Amino acid sequence: MTVIKGLEGIVATTSSISSIVDGVLTYRGYDIDDLAEHASFEETAFLLWFGNLPATAELEKLKRDLSDFAAIPEPLIAQMKLYPKDANTMAALRSAVSGLALYDEAADDMSRSANEIKAVKLQAQIPTIVAALARIRQGLEPIAPKPGFSIAENFLYMLRGEQPDMVSVKALDTGLVLHADHELNASTFAGRVTVATLSDIYSGVTSAIGALKGPLHGGANEAVMRMLEEIGSFENVEPYIRGKLARREKIMGFGHRVYKNGDPRAKHLMKMSRELGAMKGDTKLYDMSVKIEELITGQKGLKPNVDFYSASVYTQLGIDRELFTPIFAISRVSGWTAHILEQYEDNRIIRPRAEYTGLVEQKYVPVTER
Ligand code: ACO
């Protein structure tokens, strides 16, 4: 047996959803740069689920469906109010999404049409759950979604309780496009492994949320912000980073399993971070981030990944860092569900092997004699 730790370089499935070739990320053949510049998140989600960009009537229908499905069951809101206020937001999201299944009579209907509806439902309801969790944590009542708003606009509206400005909506929408899918990343793989047992789509998305939570994956964006807060000032960037490197600690938001010459999504977030800082007349977070990048790339040759500049982008949108990884989930649920639908279409249980390295030829000894 040849053991490939972390399954690096292993091709575990075919997929027609997204690809990373020579550092270029595409969704269904469309370059992420093109989509980040021109597509809305709703168009992107449609593209991931159905394989083509929507025509006007298709997009309007999807927006209507997303609006119609956005409310979450009252008993679920009541349960969310019982979660400890200081619970990890991703843990709370994982529990709430698992709970959604209990209120969907079609949860175990494995037909393609039922699963497509559930994909749209999950996409519609996860932003509502995240906004509700954020408000409940602050001792506030959740706000019901507003019909006719886009996902980005509705999320900010439900979070803040007021009509969001269009600059914030556009920035968040682009962020959602950039995070929507990423080939066989850890959380998507977790989702596919789960549904490959023919378990339901809610189980798949719950597994994916669990995998996204970790700081080596989606949790890195929150960790980046914690680092920026710890550093505190531009002057402290250099001593802080040098200290971390001397202690051989990882710098969150840098490095990638697949991209060795840079993550194509990072430049968009970097630009957004710069523009938001300039607009607010305070470029401190952006300047600190650029300095960190200079040091890490200079010393370690590592480039920022999608999580690095998203931290300063979201903070400049007035979003608490506990919501960064849940916002990643708001976007990535489109990709997770597209992959889950694809897995069901041509399924085989995913069951690799392990090389055994434990003890051998042990003989049972009664407990009283051990
Ligand atoms: N800071 C410092 N050193 C690093 C970093 C980092 N962020 N990333 C990799 N390295 C070093 C490792 O220490 C290792 O060095 P060594 O060979 O001297 O031991 C070498 O680069 C290879 O790193 P691995 O961790 O083995 O690479 P792997 O492909 O397994 O992991 C990962 C990729 C998890 C993304 C890694 O780069 C990392 O931990 N980065 C920080 C966390 C992060 O930003 N995660 C988000 C990724 S993007 C996403 O999931 C959305």
Coordinates of C-alpha atoms and ligand atoms in Angstrom, one line a residue:
M1 CA 0.0 0.0 0.0
T2 CA 1.2 3.5 -0.8
V3 CA -0.2 5.9 1.7
I4 CA -0.8 9.5 0.5
K5 CA -1.2 11.6 3.6
G6 CA -3.9 14.2 3.2
L7 CA -4.8 12.5 -0.1
E8 CA -2.6 15.1 -1.8
G9 CA -2.8 14.8 -5.6
I10 CA -5.3 11.9 -5.5
V11 CA -8.1 12.3 -8.1
A12 CA -11.1 10.8 -6.2
T13 CA -13.9 11.6 -8.6
T14 CA -14.9 13.2 -11.9
S15 CA -16.8 16.5 -11.7
S16 CA -18.2 19.0 -14.2
I17 CA -18.8 21.7 -11.7
S18 CA -15.5 23.6 -11.1
S19 CA -11.9 23.1 -12.0
I20 CA -8.5 24.3 -11.0
V21 CA -6.0 24.0 -13.8
D22 CA -2.7 25.8 -13.9
G23 CA -3.9 28.1 -11.1
V24 CA -7.0 29.1 -13.0
L25 CA -10.3 28.5 -11.2
T26 CA -13.4 28.1 -13.4
Y27 CA -17.1 27.3 -12.5
R28 CA -18.7 25.3 -15.3
G29 CA -16.0 26.6 -17.7
Y30 CA -16.4 30.3 -16.7
D31 CA -13.2 31.9 -15.3
I32 CA -13.7 33.1 -11.8
D33 CA -12.3 36.5 -12.8
D34 CA -15.1 36.9 -15.4
L35 CA -17.8 35.9 -12.9
A36 CA -16.4 38.0 -10.1
E37 CA -16.6 41.0 -12.3
H38 CA -20.0 40.4 -14.0
A39 CA -22.2 37.7 -12.3
S40 CA -24.5 38.1 -9.4
F41 CA -24.4 35.4 -6.7
E42 CA -27.8 34.1 -7.7
E43 CA -26.6 33.7 -11.3
T44 CA -23.5 31.9 -10.0
A45 CA -25.6 29.5 -7.9
F46 CA -27.8 28.7 -10.8
L47 CA -24.7 28.0 -12.9
L48 CA -23.3 25.6 -10.3
W49 CA -26.6 23.7 -9.9
F50 CA -27.8 23.6 -13.5
G51 CA -24.7 23.9 -15.6
N52 CA -25.5 27.0 -17.5
L53 CA -26.0 30.7 -16.8
P54 CA -29.7 31.4 -16.4
A55 CA -31.9 33.2 -19.0
T56 CA -33.9 36.2 -17.6
A57 CA -37.0 34.1 -16.8
E58 CA -34.9 31.4 -15.1
L59 CA -33.1 33.9 -13.0
E60 CA -36.3 35.6 -12.0
K61 CA -37.8 32.3 -11.0
L62 CA -34.8 31.4 -8.9
K63 CA -34.9 34.7 -7.1
R64 CA -38.6 34.2 -6.4
D65 CA -38.0 30.7 -5.1
L66 CA -35.1 32.0 -2.9
S67 CA -37.4 34.6 -1.5
D68 CA -40.3 32.2 -0.9
F69 CA -38.0 29.7 0.9
A70 CA -36.0 32.2 3.0
A71 CA -38.1 32.1 6.2
I72 CA -37.1 29.5 8.7
P73 CA -39.4 27.4 10.9
E74 CA -40.5 29.1 14.1
P75 CA -39.6 26.1 16.3
L76 CA -36.1 26.2 14.9
I77 CA -35.8 29.9 15.9
A78 CA -37.1 29.0 19.4
Q79 CA -34.4 26.3 19.6
M80 CA -31.7 28.7 18.4
K81 CA -32.7 31.1 21.2
L82 CA -31.8 28.3 23.7
Y83 CA -28.2 27.9 22.3
P84 CA -25.6 29.3 24.7
K85 CA -25.0 33.0 23.6
D86 CA -21.2 32.4 23.5
A87 CA -21.4 29.2 21.4
N88 CA -19.2 29.0 18.4
T89 CA -21.2 30.4 15.5
M90 CA -20.2 27.6 13.2
A91 CA -21.2 25.0 15.8
A92 CA -24.6 26.8 16.2
L93 CA -25.0 26.9 12.4
R94 CA -24.1 23.2 12.1
S95 CA -26.8 22.4 14.7
A96 CA -29.4 24.6 13.1
V97 CA -28.9 23.3 9.6
S98 CA -29.1 19.7 10.9
G99 CA -32.4 20.9 12.6
L100 CA -33.8 22.2 9.3
A101 CA -34.2 18.6 8.1
L102 CA -36.6 17.9 10.9
Y103 CA -39.1 20.4 9.4
D104 CA -38.8 19.3 5.8
E105 CA -41.2 16.4 5.0
A106 CA -39.2 15.8 1.8
A107 CA -35.9 15.5 3.7
D108 CA -35.5 11.8 2.7
D109 CA -37.1 12.1 -0.8
M110 CA -34.2 11.1 -3.0
S111 CA -35.6 12.1 -6.3
R112 CA -33.6 14.6 -8.4
S113 CA -36.4 17.2 -8.4
A114 CA -36.9 17.0 -4.6
N115 CA -33.2 17.4 -4.1
E116 CA -33.0 20.4 -6.4
I117 CA -35.7 22.1 -4.4
K118 CA -33.9 21.3 -1.2
A119 CA -30.7 22.7 -2.6
V120 CA -32.5 26.0 -3.3
K121 CA -34.2 25.9 0.1
L122 CA -30.8 25.4 1.9
Q123 CA -29.4 28.3 0.0
A124 CA -32.3 30.5 0.9
Q125 CA -32.5 29.5 4.6
I126 CA -28.8 29.4 5.6
P127 CA -28.4 33.2 5.3
T128 CA -31.6 33.6 7.5
I129 CA -30.2 31.2 10.1
V130 CA -26.8 33.0 10.2
A131 CA -28.4 36.5 10.6
A132 CA -30.8 35.1 13.2
L133 CA -27.9 33.6 15.2
A134 CA -26.0 36.8 15.1
R135 CA -29.0 38.8 16.4
I136 CA -29.9 36.3 19.1
R137 CA -26.3 36.4 20.3
Q138 CA -26.7 40.1 20.8
G139 CA -30.0 39.7 22.7
L140 CA -32.0 41.0 19.7
E141 CA -35.0 39.5 17.9
P142 CA -34.3 37.9 14.5
I143 CA -35.6 39.9 11.5
A144 CA -37.7 38.1 8.9
P145 CA -36.3 38.1 5.3
K146 CA -37.6 40.7 3.0
P147 CA -39.2 39.4 -0.3
G148 CA -37.5 40.7 -3.4
F149 CA -34.0 41.2 -1.9
S150 CA -31.0 39.4 -3.2
I151 CA -29.2 37.0 -0.9
A152 CA -26.5 39.6 -0.1
E153 CA -29.0 42.4 0.4
N154 CA -31.3 40.3 2.6
F155 CA -28.4 39.0 4.7
L156 CA -27.2 42.5 5.5
Y157 CA -30.7 43.7 6.1
M158 CA -31.5 40.8 8.5
L159 CA -28.2 41.4 10.3
R160 CA -28.5 45.2 10.7
G161 CA -32.3 45.7 10.7
E162 CA -32.0 48.5 8.1
Q163 CA -31.7 48.8 4.4
P164 CA -28.0 48.2 3.5
D165 CA -26.1 50.5 1.3
M166 CA -25.4 49.3 -2.2
V167 CA -21.6 49.4 -1.9
S168 CA -21.8 46.9 1.0
V169 CA -24.3 44.7 -0.9
K170 CA -22.1 44.7 -4.0
A171 CA -19.0 43.8 -2.0
L172 CA -20.7 41.0 -0.2
D173 CA -22.3 39.7 -3.4
T174 CA -18.8 39.5 -5.1
G175 CA -17.4 37.8 -2.0
L176 CA -20.2 35.2 -2.3
V177 CA -19.4 34.6 -6.0
L178 CA -15.7 34.1 -5.1
H179 CA -16.4 31.5 -2.4
A180 CA -19.2 29.6 -4.1
D181 CA -17.3 26.5 -5.2
H182 CA -13.8 25.1 -5.3
E183 CA -13.5 21.6 -6.8
L184 CA -12.9 18.9 -4.2
N185 CA -12.0 21.0 -1.2
A186 CA -12.3 19.5 2.3
S187 CA -15.9 20.5 3.1
T188 CA -17.2 19.5 -0.4
F189 CA -15.4 16.2 -0.1
A190 CA -17.0 15.7 3.4
G191 CA -20.4 16.4 2.0
R192 CA -19.9 14.0 -0.9
V193 CA -18.6 11.3 1.4
T194 CA -21.7 11.6 3.5
V195 CA -24.3 11.5 0.7
A196 CA -22.4 8.7 -1.1
T197 CA -23.9 6.5 1.6
L198 CA -27.2 7.6 0.2
S199 CA -27.8 9.7 3.2
D200 CA -29.9 12.9 2.7
I201 CA -28.8 16.3 1.5
Y202 CA -29.2 17.9 5.0
S203 CA -26.8 15.4 6.4
G204 CA -24.3 16.2 3.5
V205 CA -24.5 19.9 4.2
T206 CA -24.2 19.4 7.9
S207 CA -21.0 17.4 7.4
A208 CA -19.7 20.0 5.1
I209 CA -20.3 22.8 7.6
G210 CA -18.4 20.7 10.2
A211 CA -15.4 20.5 7.9
L212 CA -15.5 24.1 6.9
K213 CA -15.4 25.2 10.6
G214 CA -11.7 24.2 11.0
P215 CA -9.0 26.8 10.9
L216 CA -7.1 25.0 8.1
H217 CA -10.2 25.5 5.9
G218 CA -12.9 28.1 6.2
G219 CA -12.2 28.9 9.8
A220 CA -9.0 30.6 8.6
N221 CA -10.8 33.9 7.7
E222 CA -11.8 34.4 11.4
A223 CA -8.3 33.4 12.5
V224 CA -6.8 36.0 10.2
M225 CA -9.0 38.7 11.8
R226 CA -8.0 37.5 15.3
M227 CA -4.4 37.9 14.2
L228 CA -4.9 41.4 12.8
E229 CA -6.6 42.4 16.1
E230 CA -3.7 40.9 18.1
I231 CA -1.2 42.8 16.0
G232 CA -3.1 46.0 16.6
S233 CA -0.9 48.4 14.6
F234 CA 1.0 48.7 11.4
E235 CA 4.3 49.1 13.4
N236 CA 3.7 45.9 15.2
V237 CA 3.3 43.8 12.0
E238 CA 6.9 43.1 11.5
P239 CA 7.9 42.0 15.0
Y240 CA 4.7 40.0 15.3
I241 CA 5.2 38.1 12.1
R242 CA 8.9 37.6 12.6
G243 CA 8.1 36.1 16.0
K244 CA 5.5 33.8 14.6
L245 CA 7.9 32.6 11.9
A246 CA 10.7 32.1 14.4
R247 CA 8.4 29.9 16.4
R248 CA 7.5 28.0 13.2
E249 CA 3.8 28.9 13.7
K250 CA 1.4 28.9 10.7
I251 CA 0.2 32.2 9.5
M252 CA -3.5 31.9 8.8
G253 CA -4.7 32.9 5.3
F254 CA -1.5 31.8 3.6
G255 CA -0.7 28.7 1.6
H256 CA -2.9 26.3 -0.3
R257 CA -2.9 22.6 -1.1
V258 CA -3.6 23.2 -4.8
Y259 CA -2.4 26.8 -5.6
K260 CA 1.4 27.1 -5.2
N261 CA 1.6 30.3 -7.2
G262 CA -1.3 32.2 -5.6
D263 CA -5.0 31.9 -5.2
P264 CA -6.8 33.6 -8.1
R265 CA -9.6 34.8 -5.7
A266 CA -7.2 36.6 -3.4
K267 CA -6.6 39.5 -5.8
H268 CA -10.3 40.4 -6.0
L269 CA -10.6 40.5 -2.2
M270 CA -7.4 42.5 -1.9
K271 CA -8.8 45.1 -4.3
M272 CA -12.1 45.2 -2.4
S273 CA -10.2 45.6 0.8
R274 CA -8.2 48.5 -0.6
E275 CA -11.3 50.2 -2.1
L276 CA -13.4 49.8 1.1
G277 CA -10.6 51.3 3.2
A278 CA -10.1 54.2 0.8
M279 CA -13.9 54.9 0.8
K280 CA -14.0 54.9 4.6
G281 CA -10.8 57.0 4.8
D282 CA -9.1 54.4 7.0
T283 CA -6.7 52.0 5.3
K284 CA -5.1 50.6 8.5
L285 CA -6.4 47.0 8.0
Y286 CA -5.5 47.0 4.4
D287 CA -2.1 48.4 5.0
M288 CA -1.4 45.9 7.8
S289 CA -2.6 43.1 5.5
V290 CA -0.3 44.2 2.6
K291 CA 2.7 44.3 5.0
I292 CA 1.9 40.8 6.3
E293 CA 1.7 39.6 2.7
E294 CA 5.1 41.2 1.9
L295 CA 6.7 39.5 4.9
I296 CA 5.2 36.1 4.4
T297 CA 5.7 36.0 0.6
G298 CA 9.2 37.4 1.0
Q299 CA 10.3 35.0 3.8
K300 CA 8.3 31.8 3.1
G301 CA 7.3 32.2 -0.6
L302 CA 3.7 31.6 0.5
K303 CA 0.9 33.6 -1.2
P304 CA -2.4 34.7 0.4
N305 CA -5.4 32.5 -0.1
V306 CA -9.1 33.4 -0.3
D307 CA -9.4 33.8 3.4
F308 CA -6.6 36.4 3.9
Y309 CA -8.2 39.6 2.5
S310 CA -11.7 38.5 3.2
A311 CA -11.0 39.2 6.9
S312 CA -10.4 42.9 6.2
V313 CA -13.2 43.1 3.7
Y314 CA -15.8 41.8 6.0
T315 CA -14.6 43.8 9.0
Q316 CA -14.8 47.0 6.8
L317 CA -18.4 46.0 6.0
G318 CA -19.1 46.1 9.8
I319 CA -19.4 42.4 10.2
D320 CA -18.2 40.6 13.4
R321 CA -15.4 38.1 12.9
E322 CA -17.6 35.3 14.4
L323 CA -19.7 35.6 11.2
F324 CA -16.9 35.3 8.7
T325 CA -16.9 31.5 8.4
P326 CA -20.7 31.3 8.5
I327 CA -20.7 33.8 5.5
F328 CA -18.3 31.4 3.7
A329 CA -21.0 28.7 4.3
I330 CA -23.8 31.0 3.0
S331 CA -21.8 31.1 -0.3
R332 CA -20.4 27.6 -0.4
V333 CA -23.7 25.9 0.2
S334 CA -24.3 26.5 -3.5
G335 CA -21.2 24.5 -4.4
W336 CA -21.9 21.8 -1.7
T337 CA -25.4 21.2 -3.0
A338 CA -24.3 21.2 -6.6
H339 CA -21.7 18.5 -5.7
I340 CA -24.2 16.5 -3.7
L341 CA -26.6 16.5 -6.7
E342 CA -23.7 15.4 -8.9
Q343 CA -22.7 12.7 -6.4
Y344 CA -26.3 11.2 -6.4
E345 CA -26.3 11.1 -10.2
D346 CA -23.4 8.6 -10.4
N347 CA -22.9 7.3 -6.9
R348 CA -20.6 4.8 -5.5
I349 CA -19.9 4.7 -1.7
I350 CA -16.6 6.4 -0.9
R351 CA -14.6 4.0 1.2
P352 CA -10.8 4.2 1.1
R353 CA -8.4 2.0 3.0
A354 CA -6.0 2.6 5.8
E355 CA -2.6 1.0 6.3
Y356 CA -2.7 -0.6 9.7
T357 CA 0.2 0.5 12.0
G358 CA -1.2 -0.7 15.4
L359 CA -0.4 -3.7 17.6
V360 CA -0.8 -7.2 16.3
E361 CA -1.5 -10.7 17.8
Q362 CA -2.9 -9.4 21.0
K363 CA -4.8 -11.9 23.2
Y364 CA -7.8 -11.0 25.3
V365 CA -7.1 -10.7 29.0
P366 CA -10.0 -10.6 31.5
V367 CA -10.5 -7.1 33.0
T368 CA -9.6 -8.3 36.5
E369 CA -6.2 -9.6 35.3
R370 CA -5.1 -6.4 33.5
Ligands
ACO1 N1 2.2 29.6 7.4 C1 3.4 29.1 7.6 N2 3.9 28.0 7.0 C2 3.0 27.4 6.2 C3 1.7 27.8 5.9 C4 1.3 29.0 6.6 N3 0.1 29.4 6.4 N4 1.1 27.0 5.0 C5 2.0 26.1 4.7 N5 3.2 26.3 5.4 C6 4.4 25.5 5.4 C7 4.2 24.3 6.3 O1 4.7 24.5 7.6 C8 5.1 23.2 5.6 O2 6.4 23.5 5.8 P1 7.4 22.3 6.1 O3 7.4 21.5 4.8 O4 8.7 23.0 6.4 O5 6.9 21.6 7.3 C9 4.8 23.5 4.1 O6 4.5 24.9 4.0 C10 3.7 22.7 3.5 O7 2.5 23.0 4.2 P2 1.4 21.9 4.6 O8 0.6 22.3 5.8 O9 2.0 20.5 4.6 O10 0.5 22.1 3.2 P3 -0.9 21.4 3.0 O11 -1.1 21.4 1.6 O12 -1.0 20.2 3.8 O13 -1.9 22.5 3.7 C11 -3.0 24.5 4.1 C12 -2.5 23.5 3.0 C13 -3.9 23.7 5.1 C14 -4.0 25.5 3.4 C15 -1.8 25.2 4.8 O14 -1.2 26.0 3.8 C16 -2.3 26.0 5.9 O15 -2.4 25.5 7.1 N6 -2.5 27.3 5.8 C17 -3.0 28.2 6.8 C18 -4.5 28.0 7.0 C19 -5.4 28.6 5.9 O16 -5.2 29.7 5.5 N7 -6.3 27.8 5.5 C20 -7.2 28.2 4.4 C21 -7.0 27.5 3.1 S1 -8.0 28.1 1.9 C22 -9.5 27.4 2.2 O17 -9.6 26.4 2.7 C23 -10.7 28.2 2.0

